[in-house]
Coordinates of C-alpha atoms in Angstrom, one line a residue:
M1317 CA 0.2 0.2 -0.1
R1318 CA 1.5 3.7 -1.0
I1319 CA 0.2 6.6 1.2
P1320 CA 0.5 9.9 0.0
G1321 CA 4.1 11.5 -0.2
G1322 CA 5.2 8.0 -1.4
F1323 CA 5.6 6.1 1.6
Q1324 CA 5.1 2.0 0.8
M1325 CA 3.1 0.6 3.5
D1326 CA 4.0 -3.1 3.5
A1327 CA 1.6 -5.8 5.6
M1328 CA 4.3 -6.0 8.7
T1329 CA 3.7 -1.6 8.8
I1330 CA 0.4 -1.9 8.6
L1331 CA 0.1 -4.8 11.5
S1332 CA 1.8 -2.7 14.2
L1333 CA -0.3 0.8 13.5
S1334 CA -2.2 1.7 16.5
V1335 CA -5.9 1.1 16.0
A1336 CA -6.1 5.1 16.3
K1337 CA -3.7 5.4 13.2
L1338 CA -5.5 2.8 11.4
A1339 CA -8.8 4.8 12.0
G1340 CA -7.0 8.1 10.7
L1341 CA -5.5 6.5 7.6
Y1342 CA -8.9 5.1 6.8
R1343 CA -10.7 8.7 7.3
S1344 CA -8.0 9.9 4.7
R1345 CA -8.8 7.2 2.3
S1346 CA -5.1 6.7 2.5
L1347 CA -5.4 2.6 3.7
S1348 CA -8.3 0.4 3.1
P1349 CA -10.1 -1.3 5.5
V1350 CA -9.7 -4.7 3.3
E1351 CA -5.8 -4.3 3.0
V1352 CA -5.5 -4.5 6.8
V1353 CA -7.9 -7.3 6.9
N1354 CA -6.1 -9.2 4.4
A1355 CA -3.4 -8.5 6.1
S1356 CA -4.4 -9.8 9.4
L1357 CA -5.5 -13.0 7.6
A1358 CA -1.8 -13.5 6.2
R1359 CA -0.5 -13.3 9.7
I1360 CA -2.8 -15.6 11.1
E1361 CA -1.8 -18.1 8.2
A1362 CA 1.7 -17.8 8.6
L1363 CA 1.9 -17.9 12.8
N1364 CA -1.0 -19.8 14.1
D1365 CA -0.2 -23.1 13.5
R1366 CA 2.7 -22.4 15.8
Y1367 CA 1.2 -20.5 18.3
N1368 CA -2.4 -21.8 18.2
A1369 CA -4.1 -18.4 19.1
F1370 CA -7.2 -18.9 17.0
V1371 CA -9.3 -21.8 17.2
L1372 CA -11.7 -20.3 14.5
V1373 CA -11.1 -17.6 11.7
D1374 CA -13.9 -16.5 9.6
G1375 CA -11.9 -14.8 6.5
P1376 CA -14.9 -14.9 4.4
G1377 CA -17.3 -12.9 6.7
A1378 CA -14.2 -10.8 8.0
I1379 CA -13.3 -9.9 4.1
R1380 CA -17.4 -9.0 3.5
Q1381 CA -17.4 -6.9 6.6
A1382 CA -14.0 -5.0 5.8
E1383 CA -15.9 -4.0 2.0
A1384 CA -18.8 -3.3 3.4
A1385 CA -16.6 -0.9 5.7
E1386 CA -14.5 0.6 2.8
A1387 CA -17.8 1.5 1.3
L1388 CA -18.7 3.4 4.1
F1389 CA -15.6 5.2 3.9
A1390 CA -16.3 6.2 0.5
S1391 CA -19.7 7.4 1.5
D1392 CA -20.4 10.7 2.3
G1393 CA -21.8 9.4 5.8
E1394 CA -19.6 9.3 9.5
P1395 CA -18.2 5.8 10.0
P1396 CA -18.3 4.2 13.7
P1397 CA -15.3 4.6 15.6
L1398 CA -14.0 1.0 14.9
A1399 CA -15.1 0.5 11.3
G1400 CA -12.4 -1.4 9.4
I1401 CA -10.6 -2.5 12.9
P1402 CA -10.0 -6.5 12.9
V1403 CA -10.7 -8.0 16.2
S1404 CA -10.2 -11.3 18.1
V1405 CA -13.1 -12.3 20.6
K1406 CA -12.5 -15.0 23.2
D1407 CA -14.1 -18.4 22.7
N1408 CA -15.9 -18.1 25.9
I1409 CA -18.3 -15.1 24.4
F1410 CA -21.0 -15.6 22.3
T1411 CA -21.1 -14.6 18.9
A1412 CA -23.8 -14.8 16.7
G1413 CA -23.7 -17.3 13.5
M1414 CA -20.2 -18.1 14.6
R1415 CA -19.3 -21.4 16.4
S1416 CA -18.4 -20.3 20.3
T1417 CA -17.2 -23.6 22.4
S1418 CA -15.8 -22.3 25.6
G1419 CA -13.1 -24.3 25.2
S1420 CA -15.5 -27.4 25.7
L1421 CA -16.1 -30.7 24.4
L1422 CA -19.2 -30.1 25.8
F1423 CA -20.2 -27.5 23.5
R1424 CA -17.8 -28.4 20.7
D1425 CA -20.8 -27.7 18.1
H1426 CA -22.4 -24.6 19.7
V1427 CA -23.4 -21.8 17.6
P1428 CA -25.2 -18.7 19.5
D1429 CA -28.4 -17.1 18.1
E1430 CA -27.4 -13.9 19.6
D1431 CA -23.8 -11.7 20.3
S1432 CA -23.1 -11.8 23.9
G1433 CA -23.3 -8.0 24.9
V1434 CA -19.6 -6.8 24.3
V1435 CA -19.6 -8.1 21.0
A1436 CA -23.1 -6.6 19.5
A1437 CA -21.4 -3.4 21.4
A1438 CA -18.0 -3.8 19.4
R1439 CA -19.7 -4.9 16.0
Q1440 CA -22.2 -1.6 16.8
A1441 CA -19.3 0.4 16.7
G1442 CA -18.0 -1.2 13.7
A1443 CA -15.3 -3.8 14.7
I1444 CA -14.8 -6.8 12.5
V1445 CA -14.6 -9.8 14.3
V1446 CA -12.3 -12.0 12.5
G1447 CA -12.6 -15.2 14.4
K1448 CA -12.2 -16.5 18.1
T1449 CA -9.6 -17.3 20.4
N1450 CA -8.2 -20.2 22.8
T1451 CA -9.5 -20.3 26.2
P1452 CA -9.2 -22.9 29.2
A1453 CA -12.9 -24.9 29.1
F1454 CA -15.0 -22.1 30.5
G1455 CA -12.1 -19.8 31.3
W1456 CA -11.2 -21.9 34.5
A1457 CA -7.7 -21.9 34.7
G1458 CA -4.6 -19.4 34.5
F1459 CA -3.1 -21.4 31.7
T1460 CA -4.5 -22.0 28.4
D1461 CA -5.0 -25.3 27.4
N1462 CA -8.2 -27.9 26.6
M1463 CA -9.2 -31.1 25.6
I1464 CA -10.8 -29.7 22.6
F1465 CA -7.8 -27.4 20.6
G1466 CA -4.8 -28.1 23.4
P1467 CA -2.3 -25.8 24.4
T1468 CA -1.5 -21.8 23.3
R1469 CA 2.0 -21.0 22.9
N1470 CA 3.8 -18.2 24.1
P1471 CA 5.5 -16.3 21.5
W1472 CA 8.5 -15.3 23.5
N1473 CA 9.0 -18.9 24.3
P1474 CA 6.8 -21.3 22.8
E1475 CA 7.8 -24.2 25.3
L1476 CA 5.9 -21.9 28.1
T1477 CA 2.3 -20.8 28.9
P1478 CA 1.0 -17.2 27.9
G1479 CA -1.6 -17.4 30.7
G1480 CA -5.0 -17.2 30.8
S1481 CA -7.7 -17.5 30.3
S1482 CA -7.7 -15.0 27.6
G1483 CA -4.5 -16.7 26.5
G1484 CA -5.2 -16.9 23.0
A1485 CA -6.4 -13.3 23.1
A1486 CA -3.4 -12.2 24.1
V1487 CA -1.2 -14.0 21.6
S1488 CA -3.3 -13.1 18.9
V1489 CA -2.5 -9.3 19.8
A1490 CA 1.3 -10.3 20.7
T1491 CA 1.8 -11.4 17.9
G1492 CA 0.1 -9.0 15.3
M1493 CA -2.2 -11.2 14.4
V1494 CA -5.2 -8.5 15.2
P1495 CA -4.9 -4.8 16.8
L1496 CA -7.2 -5.7 19.7
A1497 CA -8.9 -8.4 21.3
I1498 CA -11.8 -9.0 23.6
G1499 CA -11.5 -11.5 26.9
T1500 CA -12.9 -11.9 30.0
D1501 CA -11.5 -11.6 33.3
G1502 CA -13.5 -13.6 36.5
G1503 CA -9.7 -13.5 38.4
G1504 CA -7.1 -12.1 36.5
S1505 CA -7.8 -13.8 32.8
L1506 CA -6.7 -10.6 31.1
R1507 CA -3.9 -9.0 33.0
T1508 CA -2.3 -12.8 33.3
P1509 CA -1.7 -13.1 29.7
A1510 CA -1.1 -9.5 29.3
A1511 CA 1.8 -9.7 31.8
F1512 CA 3.2 -13.3 30.2
T1513 CA 2.7 -11.5 26.9
G1514 CA 4.0 -8.4 27.4
T1515 CA 0.7 -7.0 26.2
V1516 CA -1.9 -4.7 27.8
G1517 CA -4.4 -5.8 29.5
F1518 CA -7.3 -3.8 31.1
K1519 CA -10.5 -5.2 33.5
P1520 CA -12.9 -2.4 33.7
S1521 CA -14.9 -1.4 36.3
H1522 CA -17.6 -4.0 36.3
G1523 CA -20.2 -3.0 34.7
R1524 CA -18.5 -0.5 32.8
L1525 CA -19.0 -3.0 29.2
P1526 CA -22.2 -5.0 28.5
D1527 CA -22.3 -8.5 30.1
T1528 CA -24.9 -10.4 28.9
P1529 CA -26.3 -13.2 28.4
L1530 CA -26.9 -14.0 32.3
H1531 CA -24.4 -16.3 33.5
P1532 CA -23.5 -17.8 37.0
H1533 CA -20.3 -15.8 37.4
W1534 CA -22.1 -12.2 37.1
L1535 CA -20.5 -11.3 40.3
L1536 CA -16.9 -11.7 39.6
Q1537 CA -16.4 -12.1 35.3
H1538 CA -15.9 -8.5 33.7
Y1539 CA -15.6 -8.0 30.0
G1540 CA -12.5 -6.0 28.4
P1541 CA -9.3 -5.8 26.1
I1542 CA -6.3 -6.6 25.4
A1543 CA -3.9 -4.6 23.0
R1544 CA -0.1 -3.7 22.4
N1545 CA -0.6 -0.2 23.9
V1546 CA -3.0 1.8 26.5
G1547 CA -4.3 3.9 24.0
D1548 CA -5.8 1.6 21.8
V1549 CA -7.2 0.2 25.0
A1550 CA -9.1 3.7 25.6
Y1551 CA -9.7 3.8 21.9
F1552 CA -12.0 0.4 22.8
L1553 CA -14.0 1.4 25.7
D1554 CA -14.9 5.1 24.3
A1555 CA -16.2 3.0 21.2
A1556 CA -17.6 -0.2 23.0
A1557 CA -18.2 0.6 26.8
G1558 CA -21.7 2.0 28.0
P1559 CA -25.1 0.7 29.8
H1560 CA -27.2 -2.6 28.3
P1561 CA -31.1 -2.9 29.2
D1562 CA -30.1 -7.0 30.0
D1563 CA -27.7 -6.1 32.4
P1564 CA -28.7 -4.9 35.8
H1565 CA -25.1 -4.2 36.7
S1566 CA -24.0 -2.0 33.9
L1567 CA -22.7 1.4 34.8
P1568 CA -24.1 4.5 33.0
A1569 CA -22.3 6.2 29.8
Y1570 CA -19.1 7.8 30.4
D1571 CA -19.0 11.6 30.2
G1572 CA -16.1 12.1 29.4
S1573 CA -13.2 10.1 26.8
F1574 CA -10.9 7.3 28.1
V1575 CA -8.8 8.6 25.1
D1576 CA -8.6 12.1 26.4
D1577 CA -8.1 10.8 30.5
C1578 CA -4.4 8.8 28.5
R1579 CA -3.0 12.5 27.5
Q1580 CA -3.0 14.1 31.3
D1581 CA 0.2 14.1 33.3
L1582 CA -1.1 12.9 36.8
V1583 CA 0.5 13.2 39.7
P1584 CA -1.5 11.2 41.6
R1585 CA -1.5 9.3 45.4
A1586 CA -0.5 5.3 45.2
V1587 CA 0.8 3.1 47.0
F1588 CA 3.1 0.4 45.8
T1589 CA 3.3 -2.8 47.4
T1590 CA 4.6 -6.4 46.7
Q1591 CA 2.8 -7.8 49.6
L1592 CA -1.4 -7.8 50.3
G1593 CA -1.4 -9.4 53.0
W1594 CA -0.9 -13.4 52.1
V1595 CA 1.6 -13.2 49.2
D1596 CA 3.9 -16.5 49.2
T1597 CA 7.3 -14.8 47.8
V1598 CA 7.8 -12.5 44.4
D1599 CA 10.5 -13.4 41.6
P1600 CA 13.7 -11.0 42.7
E1601 CA 13.1 -10.0 38.9
V1602 CA 9.8 -8.9 39.3
A1603 CA 9.9 -7.6 41.9
E1604 CA 13.2 -5.5 41.1
A1605 CA 11.7 -4.2 37.4
C1606 CA 8.4 -3.2 39.3
R1607 CA 10.5 -1.2 41.9
S1608 CA 12.5 0.3 39.6
V1609 CA 9.2 1.5 37.7
V1610 CA 7.6 3.0 40.8
S1611 CA 11.0 5.1 41.6
E1612 CA 11.0 6.4 38.2
L1613 CA 7.2 7.3 38.6
S1614 CA 8.1 9.1 42.0
A1615 CA 11.0 10.6 40.9
S1616 CA 8.3 12.5 38.0
G1617 CA 6.6 13.5 40.6
W1618 CA 3.9 11.2 41.8
Q1619 CA 3.5 10.6 45.4
V1620 CA 4.0 6.9 46.0
E1621 CA 4.0 4.9 49.6
E1622 CA 5.8 1.8 49.6
K1623 CA 4.6 -0.7 52.3
D1624 CA 5.8 -3.6 53.2
D1625 CA 2.5 -5.4 53.8
L1626 CA -1.2 -4.0 53.6
G1627 CA -2.4 -6.9 56.1
W1628 CA -5.4 -7.9 54.2
T1629 CA -7.2 -11.3 55.1
D1630 CA -6.6 -13.6 51.9
P1631 CA -10.5 -14.0 50.3
A1632 CA -9.5 -17.1 48.6
P1633 CA -11.9 -19.5 50.8
F1634 CA -14.9 -17.4 50.0
A1635 CA -14.0 -16.2 46.4
T1636 CA -13.3 -20.4 46.0
V1637 CA -16.7 -21.1 46.8
L1638 CA -18.6 -18.5 44.6
S1639 CA -16.6 -19.7 41.7
I1640 CA -17.1 -23.5 41.9
V1641 CA -20.8 -22.7 43.2
G1642 CA -21.0 -20.9 39.6
F1643 CA -19.5 -23.9 37.7
S1644 CA -21.7 -26.2 39.4
H1645 CA -24.5 -24.6 38.5
R1646 CA -23.5 -23.9 34.5
L1647 CA -22.5 -27.6 34.3
R1648 CA -25.4 -29.3 36.1
D1649 CA -27.3 -30.3 33.2
Y1650 CA -24.0 -32.3 31.7
R1651 CA -22.6 -34.1 35.0
H1652 CA -23.3 -37.3 33.5
R1653 CA -21.0 -36.6 30.6
K1654 CA -17.7 -36.9 32.7
D1655 CA -15.2 -37.8 29.7
E1656 CA -15.7 -34.1 28.0
I1657 CA -15.1 -32.5 31.1
E1658 CA -11.8 -31.1 32.6
P1659 CA -10.0 -33.3 35.2
G1660 CA -9.8 -30.2 37.0
I1661 CA -13.5 -28.4 36.5
L1662 CA -14.6 -32.4 37.7
A1663 CA -12.6 -31.4 40.9
M1664 CA -14.3 -28.3 41.1
L1665 CA -17.6 -30.1 41.1
E1666 CA -17.1 -32.6 43.4
N1667 CA -16.3 -30.0 46.3
A1668 CA -19.2 -28.0 45.2
D1669 CA -21.1 -31.0 46.2
R1670 CA -19.6 -31.1 49.3
L1671 CA -21.0 -27.8 50.2
P1672 CA -23.9 -27.0 53.0
P1673 CA -26.9 -25.3 51.5
N1674 CA -26.1 -21.7 52.4
A1675 CA -22.5 -21.6 51.2
F1676 CA -23.5 -19.5 48.9
Y1677 CA -24.6 -16.8 50.7
D1678 CA -21.9 -17.4 53.7
A1679 CA -19.6 -16.7 50.5
Y1680 CA -21.5 -13.5 49.3
L1681 CA -21.7 -11.9 52.5
A1682 CA -17.9 -12.7 53.2
R1683 CA -17.6 -11.2 50.0
N1684 CA -19.2 -8.1 51.1
A1685 CA -17.5 -7.6 54.4
W1686 CA -13.8 -8.3 53.0
C1687 CA -14.4 -5.9 50.5
S1688 CA -13.9 -2.8 52.8
Q1689 CA -9.9 -3.4 53.5
P1690 CA -9.2 -2.7 49.8
L1691 CA -11.8 -0.1 49.7
R1692 CA -10.9 1.6 52.9
L1693 CA -7.1 1.5 51.3
F1694 CA -8.6 4.2 49.0
Q1695 CA -9.8 6.4 50.9
S1696 CA -6.6 7.8 51.7
T1697 CA -4.6 6.7 48.1
E1698 CA -5.6 6.9 44.6
L1699 CA -3.8 4.2 43.0
L1700 CA -2.2 0.8 43.8
I1701 CA 0.0 -0.3 42.4
T1702 CA 2.1 -4.2 42.7
P1703 CA 3.5 -6.7 40.3
T1704 CA 0.9 -7.9 38.0
L1705 CA 2.4 -11.8 39.0
A1706 CA 4.8 -13.0 40.9
A1707 CA 6.2 -15.5 38.8
P1708 CA 7.5 -15.5 34.8
P1709 CA 5.7 -17.6 32.7
F1710 CA 5.7 -21.6 33.2
A1711 CA 6.1 -24.5 31.4
I1712 CA 3.4 -25.9 28.8
G1713 CA 2.0 -28.9 30.7
T1714 CA 1.9 -28.0 33.9
T1715 CA -0.7 -25.8 35.9
A1716 CA 1.8 -23.6 38.2
P1717 CA 5.3 -23.3 38.7
E1718 CA 6.7 -25.4 41.7
A1719 CA 8.9 -23.0 42.9
I1720 CA 9.7 -19.1 42.4
G1721 CA 13.0 -17.9 43.0
G1722 CA 14.0 -21.1 44.1
K1723 CA 11.9 -21.4 46.8
P1724 CA 9.1 -24.0 47.0
V1725 CA 5.8 -23.2 46.6
P1726 CA 2.1 -24.3 46.4
P1727 CA 0.0 -24.0 43.4
S1728 CA -1.4 -20.7 43.8
A1729 CA 1.7 -18.7 44.9
W1730 CA 2.5 -17.2 41.3
N1731 CA -1.1 -15.4 40.8
P1732 CA -1.8 -13.8 44.1
Y1733 CA -2.7 -10.4 43.0
L1734 CA -5.2 -10.2 40.8
R1735 CA -8.7 -11.7 41.7
A1736 CA -9.2 -9.3 45.2
F1737 CA -10.0 -6.9 42.1
N1738 CA -12.5 -9.0 40.7
L1739 CA -14.2 -9.0 44.1
T1740 CA -14.4 -5.6 44.6
G1741 CA -15.3 -4.6 41.4
Q1742 CA -12.3 -2.1 40.5
P1743 CA -10.5 -1.2 37.5
A1744 CA -7.4 -2.8 37.2
I1745 CA -4.3 -3.5 34.3
S1746 CA -1.6 -4.7 33.4
V1747 CA 1.1 -2.7 31.2
P1748 CA 4.5 -4.5 30.0
I1749 CA 7.4 -2.8 31.9
G1750 CA 10.0 -5.1 30.8
F1751 CA 11.7 -8.7 30.3
T1752 CA 13.7 -11.1 33.2
R1753 CA 17.1 -11.7 32.1
A1754 CA 15.8 -14.8 30.2
G1755 CA 14.1 -12.4 28.1
L1756 CA 10.1 -13.0 29.4
P1757 CA 7.6 -10.5 29.8
I1758 CA 7.0 -8.5 33.0
G1759 CA 3.9 -6.7 33.9
L1760 CA 3.0 -3.7 36.3
H1761 CA -0.3 -3.8 37.7
I1762 CA -2.4 -0.8 38.5
V1763 CA -5.5 -0.5 40.2
G1764 CA -8.3 2.3 40.7
G1765 CA -10.6 3.4 43.3
R1766 CA -14.2 2.3 42.3
H1767 CA -15.3 3.7 38.5
R1768 CA -12.0 5.4 38.4
D1769 CA -11.4 3.7 35.2
G1770 CA -9.8 6.7 33.3
Q1771 CA -7.3 7.8 36.1
V1772 CA -6.4 4.2 35.7
L1773 CA -5.7 4.5 32.1
A1774 CA -4.1 7.7 32.7
A1775 CA -1.6 6.1 35.0
A1776 CA -1.0 3.2 32.7
A1777 CA 0.2 5.7 29.9
Q1778 CA 2.2 7.4 31.9
V1779 CA 4.2 4.0 32.8
Q1780 CA 4.1 3.5 29.0
K1781 CA 6.0 6.3 28.1
L1782 CA 8.7 5.8 30.6
R1783 CA 8.8 2.0 29.5
P1784 CA 7.9 1.7 26.1
A1785 CA 6.6 -1.9 24.9
K1786 CA 9.3 -4.2 23.3
A1787 CA 7.0 -5.5 19.7
W1788 CA 7.5 -9.0 19.2
S1789 CA 8.8 -10.5 15.8
A1790 CA 8.7 -13.9 14.2
D1791 CA 12.4 -13.3 13.4
A1792 CA 13.6 -12.8 17.1

């Protein structure tokens, strides 16, 4: 593609452009949505066999949507903000007329009649759904592997997991297959793979993006985007966020612009810690990288207080109950098909069977009481900063690292920072800040006060100015 001024734009250049840049080139008629979608499909064809990010690709449908977008830009009308932008959608999110397996053999042939609320909002904003990305069955795990499609691989080291459960989504963005991915986060599922793949994963405030149809994990699950930069995350939210009549928890339309928020130079009050109260240990390289960025933020004017230990109680006992009761409800009609259910999920179902009748409400009330611990912190600070994860990516075929920094740890020790903020519904983001000596990405986790999504995005944008993300290359 040759743009005005004689510059030749090849496919790799196209795929490296930000969403805002693509939209601007479309509007100036310097670049065609068909060219971008073709470049995206070619990239998927070249890389997906190796990394297994996509489990379904709708090439003909994507081309038809791109041609329709191109016609919009050629007309006198005003195209919607995501017109012509290719996106991937996690396979546990319903897409009308497009197979949505949730990563499970139980739903291998499931084709929904309607889009989920977040997909409908993205399509209304003009997004082109290129295909569906891999997930552990029903998003149950912090890695991405299942009995139907197998493992997704980390592009920085294909022997390692990209994390989960939105692992396919993160890899689709990290490898340049698409500029934007839509995923879910019920306990860190956007932020975990973002940290492991060097991308940006944002869990907006609960209700910021519509959550339909109804499901049993409504209390914990959030929808959100993964992108290569914070600006693209903000661009997506400006286009797709808003209330939905079928989602009683959806928030009113934002009265500002998340993109504009990202241009602000904040001087916030923040707390930095590596210890919420139950963290076992942190990899020294991860802690060092996070502390280095925090030092730079302090030097730029941020008022950052480091605390050795926040002293919060561990929410795992009641959070686990909320999760497994949800799985038990979701699979209540499929329990006789044990050969098609992941062993880890079967174990959760068996644990759910042993719970007393009042377990869910006891856990729900315990959650409400527990939330006062983090929410009280935000009475005196604006942001909380932690590592996204306590360890670098671990091997495919395992569910957790056996040791962190040479110390043997329990299976949950690698991911202690994220689920707390699904319980509170607060906005939280993972932004890449560098690499370990082995060349594996490290993420910084930033949490904001309730409904302060714009402030979180502005803070993450400032971090990314300090530490611009390194793009993955297939030639590396």
